[in-house]
Amino acid sequence: MSAAIKPFSDEFEEYGRDESRTSGEASSISFPTKEDEVRAILRKLHAEHVPITVQGARTGLAAGAVPHGGHILNTSRMNRYLGLRRDEQGRFLLRVEPGVVLSELRKQLGKKALPTAGWDQASLEAYEEFQAAPEQFFPTDPTEASACLGGMAA
Ligand SMILES: Cc1cc2nc3c(=O)[nH]c(=O)nc-3n(C[C@H](O)[C@H](O)[C@H](O)COP(=O)(O)OP(=O)(O)OC[C@H]3O[C@@H](n4cnc5c(N)ncnc54)[C@H](O)[C@@H]3O)c2cc1C
C-alpha cells in the first residue's frame, strides 16, 4: 500500500457515511493534497481494479459519498486557490481545487483577500482588477455552506 493510501481503520469511521445517514464500508482511504497525488492513487488502484468513492465534505443527502467497498478518495485537503482570470464579459473566473469549502470562499470574496501564493503574473494582474472592482460573490448556493466546490459541481 502506498504511503498516501491508508487502511480503513476505526479512526476513519466517520468517512463511511455522509448526511444521507447511511453508511458503508471501505478497505482503504486517502486524503491527497495535490493533483499529482490523485493521479498516482488512481493509477495504482485502477491497475488493481479497486472501486473508488470520491468524497468532498460529505454533506450530500443522496449517499453519493458513501463507499460500497474499495477505496475512499477524500478531496477535503485539496483546498488551494490556483488562479484568476476575466472572461470577455469582464466576469472574474476563479480556479480552485475541489476541496475549497463554500463558506470559506464566501469569506475570502467578502474580504477581497484571496490566497495568491504560487499564482502566475496574469492571475496577479486579474487579482488587482478584482480588488478594484465592486464586491463579487459566487452565486451557486446548495444552502449547506460547509459543502466543497468539487462536491457541489459533482
Ligand atoms: C442541511 C442541508 C441542506 C442541503 N440543501 C441542499 C439544497 O438546497 N440543494 C442542494 O442541491 N443540495 C443541498 N444539500 C446537499 C449538499 O450540501 C450538496 O449536495 C453539496 O453540493 C454536496 O457537496 P459535498 O462537498 O458535501 O459533496 P459530497 O457529499 O462529499 O459528495 C457529493 C457527490 O459528489 C461526488 N464528489 C464529491 N467531490 C467530488 C470531486 N471532487 N470529483 C468528483 N466527484 C465528487 C461524490 O462522490 C458524491 O457522489 C443540503 C445538505 C444539507 C446537509
CSV table of C-alpha atoms and ligand atoms in Angstrom, one decimal:
chain,number,residue,atom,x,y,z
A,1,MET,CA,0.0,0.0,0.0
A,2,SER,CA,1.5,3.4,-0.9
A,3,ALA,CA,2.0,6.0,1.9
A,4,ALA,CA,-0.9,8.1,0.6
A,5,ILE,CA,-3.3,5.1,0.8
A,6,LYS,CA,-4.1,4.1,4.4
A,7,PRO,CA,-6.0,1.0,5.6
A,8,PHE,CA,-9.6,2.0,6.6
A,9,SER,CA,-9.3,1.7,10.4
A,10,ASP,CA,-11.7,2.8,13.2
A,11,GLU,CA,-10.1,6.3,13.2
A,12,PHE,CA,-11.7,6.9,9.8
A,13,GLU,CA,-15.1,5.6,10.8
A,14,GLU,CA,-16.9,8.9,10.1
A,15,TYR,CA,-15.8,8.7,6.4
A,16,GLY,CA,-18.0,5.7,6.0
A,17,ARG,CA,-21.1,7.9,5.9
A,18,ASP,CA,-22.5,11.2,4.7
A,19,GLU,CA,-25.5,13.4,5.5
A,20,SER,CA,-27.9,10.8,4.0
A,21,ARG,CA,-27.3,9.0,7.3
A,22,THR,CA,-26.5,5.8,5.5
A,23,SER,CA,-23.1,4.2,5.9
A,24,GLY,CA,-20.9,1.8,4.0
A,25,GLU,CA,-17.6,0.1,4.1
A,26,ALA,CA,-14.2,0.6,2.6
A,27,SER,CA,-10.9,-1.2,2.7
A,28,SER,CA,-8.7,1.9,2.3
A,29,ILE,CA,-8.8,5.8,2.3
A,30,SER,CA,-6.6,8.7,1.1
A,31,PHE,CA,-6.5,12.4,1.6
A,32,PRO,CA,-4.5,13.7,-1.3
A,33,THR,CA,-3.3,17.3,-1.2
A,34,LYS,CA,-2.2,17.7,-4.8
A,35,GLU,CA,-3.3,16.7,-8.3
A,36,ASP,CA,-0.2,14.6,-8.7
A,37,GLU,CA,-1.1,12.5,-5.7
A,38,VAL,CA,-4.6,11.9,-7.0
A,39,ARG,CA,-3.1,10.8,-10.3
A,40,ALA,CA,-0.7,8.3,-8.6
A,41,ILE,CA,-3.5,6.9,-6.4
A,42,LEU,CA,-5.9,6.4,-9.3
A,43,ARG,CA,-3.1,4.8,-11.4
A,44,LYS,CA,-2.4,2.3,-8.7
A,45,LEU,CA,-5.9,1.4,-7.8
A,46,HIS,CA,-7.1,1.2,-11.4
A,47,ALA,CA,-4.4,-1.3,-12.1
A,48,GLU,CA,-5.7,-3.4,-9.1
A,49,HIS,CA,-9.3,-3.0,-10.2
A,50,VAL,CA,-10.3,-1.3,-6.9
A,51,PRO,CA,-13.5,0.7,-7.0
A,52,ILE,CA,-13.2,4.3,-5.7
A,53,THR,CA,-15.7,6.6,-4.0
A,54,VAL,CA,-14.8,10.3,-4.2
A,55,GLN,CA,-15.7,12.5,-1.2
A,56,GLY,CA,-15.9,16.2,-0.8
A,57,ALA,CA,-17.4,17.5,2.5
A,58,ARG,CA,-19.9,14.6,2.8
A,59,THR,CA,-22.9,16.9,3.1
A,60,GLY,CA,-24.7,15.2,0.2
A,61,LEU,CA,-28.2,13.8,1.0
A,62,ALA,CA,-28.2,11.1,-1.7
A,63,ALA,CA,-25.5,8.9,-0.3
A,64,GLY,CA,-23.2,9.6,-3.3
A,65,ALA,CA,-20.2,9.8,-0.9
A,66,VAL,CA,-21.0,6.6,0.9
A,67,PRO,CA,-18.5,3.8,-0.1
A,68,HIS,CA,-19.5,0.3,-1.1
A,69,GLY,CA,-16.2,-1.4,-0.6
A,70,GLY,CA,-12.9,-0.4,-2.2
A,71,HIS,CA,-11.2,2.9,-1.7
A,72,ILE,CA,-12.3,6.4,-0.4
A,73,LEU,CA,-10.6,9.3,-2.1
A,74,ASN,CA,-11.4,12.3,0.1
A,75,THR,CA,-10.6,15.6,-1.5
A,76,SER,CA,-11.1,17.8,1.6
A,77,ARG,CA,-7.4,18.6,1.9
A,78,MET,CA,-7.2,19.9,-1.7
A,79,ASN,CA,-8.1,23.5,-0.9
A,80,ARG,CA,-5.8,25.8,-2.7
A,81,TYR,CA,-6.8,28.7,-4.9
A,82,LEU,CA,-5.0,28.3,-8.2
A,83,GLY,CA,-5.6,31.4,-10.2
A,84,LEU,CA,-7.9,34.1,-11.5
A,85,ARG,CA,-8.8,35.5,-14.9
A,86,ARG,CA,-11.5,37.6,-16.6
A,87,ASP,CA,-13.7,36.5,-19.5
A,88,GLU,CA,-14.8,38.6,-22.5
A,89,GLN,CA,-17.7,39.9,-20.5
A,90,GLY,CA,-15.4,41.0,-17.7
A,91,ARG,CA,-16.5,38.4,-15.2
A,92,PHE,CA,-14.0,37.0,-12.8
A,93,LEU,CA,-13.3,33.3,-13.1
A,94,LEU,CA,-11.5,31.8,-10.1
A,95,ARG,CA,-9.8,28.4,-10.4
A,96,VAL,CA,-9.8,26.4,-7.2
A,97,GLU,CA,-9.1,22.8,-6.0
A,98,PRO,CA,-12.1,20.7,-5.3
A,99,GLY,CA,-11.8,20.8,-1.5
A,100,VAL,CA,-12.4,24.5,-1.1
A,101,VAL,CA,-15.3,24.9,1.2
A,102,LEU,CA,-18.2,27.2,0.1
A,103,SER,CA,-18.3,29.2,3.4
A,104,GLU,CA,-14.5,29.9,3.2
A,105,LEU,CA,-14.8,31.0,-0.4
A,106,ARG,CA,-17.6,33.4,0.5
A,107,LYS,CA,-15.5,34.8,3.4
A,108,GLN,CA,-12.5,35.3,1.1
A,109,LEU,CA,-14.6,37.0,-1.6
A,110,GLY,CA,-16.3,39.2,1.0
A,111,LYS,CA,-12.9,40.4,2.4
A,112,LYS,CA,-11.5,40.6,-1.2
A,113,ALA,CA,-8.5,38.7,0.1
A,114,LEU,CA,-7.7,35.6,-1.9
A,115,PRO,CA,-4.6,33.4,-1.1
A,116,THR,CA,-2.5,34.2,-4.2
A,117,ALA,CA,0.6,32.1,-3.4
A,118,GLY,CA,2.0,30.5,-6.5
A,119,TRP,CA,-0.2,32.5,-8.9
A,120,ASP,CA,1.2,33.4,-12.3
A,121,GLN,CA,1.5,37.1,-13.5
A,122,ALA,CA,-1.8,37.0,-15.5
A,123,SER,CA,-3.6,35.9,-12.3
A,124,LEU,CA,-2.0,38.5,-10.2
A,125,GLU,CA,-3.0,41.2,-12.7
A,126,ALA,CA,-6.6,39.9,-12.6
A,127,TYR,CA,-6.4,39.9,-8.8
A,128,GLU,CA,-5.5,43.7,-8.9
A,129,GLU,CA,-8.6,44.3,-11.0
A,130,PHE,CA,-10.7,42.1,-8.7
A,131,GLN,CA,-9.6,44.2,-5.7
A,132,ALA,CA,-10.5,47.4,-7.5
A,133,ALA,CA,-13.9,46.0,-8.7
A,134,PRO,CA,-17.2,46.2,-6.9
A,135,GLU,CA,-17.9,43.4,-4.4
A,136,GLN,CA,-18.0,40.0,-6.1
A,137,PHE,CA,-20.0,36.9,-5.0
A,138,PHE,CA,-20.3,33.2,-6.0
A,139,PRO,CA,-24.0,32.7,-6.8
A,140,THR,CA,-24.3,28.9,-6.6
A,141,ASP,CA,-25.9,28.0,-3.3
A,142,PRO,CA,-26.8,24.5,-2.1
A,143,THR,CA,-27.8,26.1,1.2
A,144,GLU,CA,-25.3,23.9,3.1
A,145,ALA,CA,-22.3,26.2,3.2
A,146,SER,CA,-19.9,23.6,4.5
A,147,ALA,CA,-20.1,21.8,1.1
A,148,CYS,CA,-17.0,21.7,-1.1
A,149,LEU,CA,-16.8,23.2,-4.5
A,150,GLY,CA,-16.0,19.8,-6.0
A,151,GLY,CA,-19.0,18.1,-4.4
A,152,MET,CA,-21.2,21.0,-5.5
A,153,ALA,CA,-20.0,20.6,-9.1
A,154,ALA,CA,-20.5,16.8,-9.0
B,1,LIG,C1,-28.9,20.8,5.8
B,1,LIG,C2,-28.6,20.5,4.3
B,1,LIG,C3,-29.2,21.2,3.3
B,1,LIG,C4,-29.0,21.0,1.9
B,1,LIG,N1,-29.7,21.7,1.0
B,1,LIG,C5,-29.4,21.5,-0.3
B,1,LIG,C6,-30.1,22.2,-1.3
B,1,LIG,O1,-30.9,23.1,-1.0
B,1,LIG,N2,-29.7,22.0,-2.6
B,1,LIG,C7,-28.8,21.0,-3.0
B,1,LIG,O2,-28.5,20.8,-4.1
B,1,LIG,N3,-28.2,20.3,-2.0
B,1,LIG,C8,-28.4,20.5,-0.7
B,1,LIG,N4,-27.8,19.8,0.2
B,1,LIG,C9,-26.9,18.7,-0.2
B,1,LIG,C10,-25.3,19.0,-0.2
B,1,LIG,O3,-25.0,20.1,0.6
B,1,LIG,C11,-24.9,19.3,-1.7
B,1,LIG,O4,-25.2,18.2,-2.5
B,1,LIG,C12,-23.4,19.6,-1.8
B,1,LIG,O5,-23.2,20.2,-3.0
B,1,LIG,C13,-22.5,18.4,-1.7
B,1,LIG,O6,-21.1,18.8,-1.6
B,1,LIG,P1,-20.1,18.0,-0.7
B,1,LIG,O7,-18.8,18.6,-0.8
B,1,LIG,O8,-20.6,17.7,0.7
B,1,LIG,O9,-20.1,16.6,-1.5
B,1,LIG,P2,-20.2,15.1,-1.0
B,1,LIG,O10,-21.4,14.8,-0.3
B,1,LIG,O11,-18.9,14.7,-0.4
B,1,LIG,O12,-20.3,14.4,-2.4
B,1,LIG,C14,-21.5,14.5,-3.2
B,1,LIG,C15,-21.3,13.7,-4.5
B,1,LIG,O13,-20.2,14.3,-5.3
B,1,LIG,C16,-19.2,13.4,-5.6
B,1,LIG,N5,-17.9,14.2,-5.5
B,1,LIG,C17,-17.5,15.0,-4.4
B,1,LIG,N6,-16.4,15.6,-4.7
B,1,LIG,C18,-16.1,15.2,-6.0
B,1,LIG,C19,-15.0,15.5,-6.9
B,1,LIG,N7,-14.0,16.4,-6.5
B,1,LIG,N8,-14.9,15.0,-8.1
B,1,LIG,C20,-15.9,14.1,-8.5
B,1,LIG,N9,-17.0,13.7,-7.7
B,1,LIG,C21,-17.0,14.3,-6.5
B,1,LIG,C22,-19.3,12.3,-4.5
B,1,LIG,O14,-18.8,11.1,-5.0
B,1,LIG,C23,-20.8,12.3,-4.3
B,1,LIG,O15,-21.4,11.5,-5.3
B,1,LIG,C24,-28.0,20.0,1.6
B,1,LIG,C25,-27.3,19.3,2.6
B,1,LIG,C26,-27.6,19.6,3.9
B,1,LIG,C27,-26.8,18.8,5.0
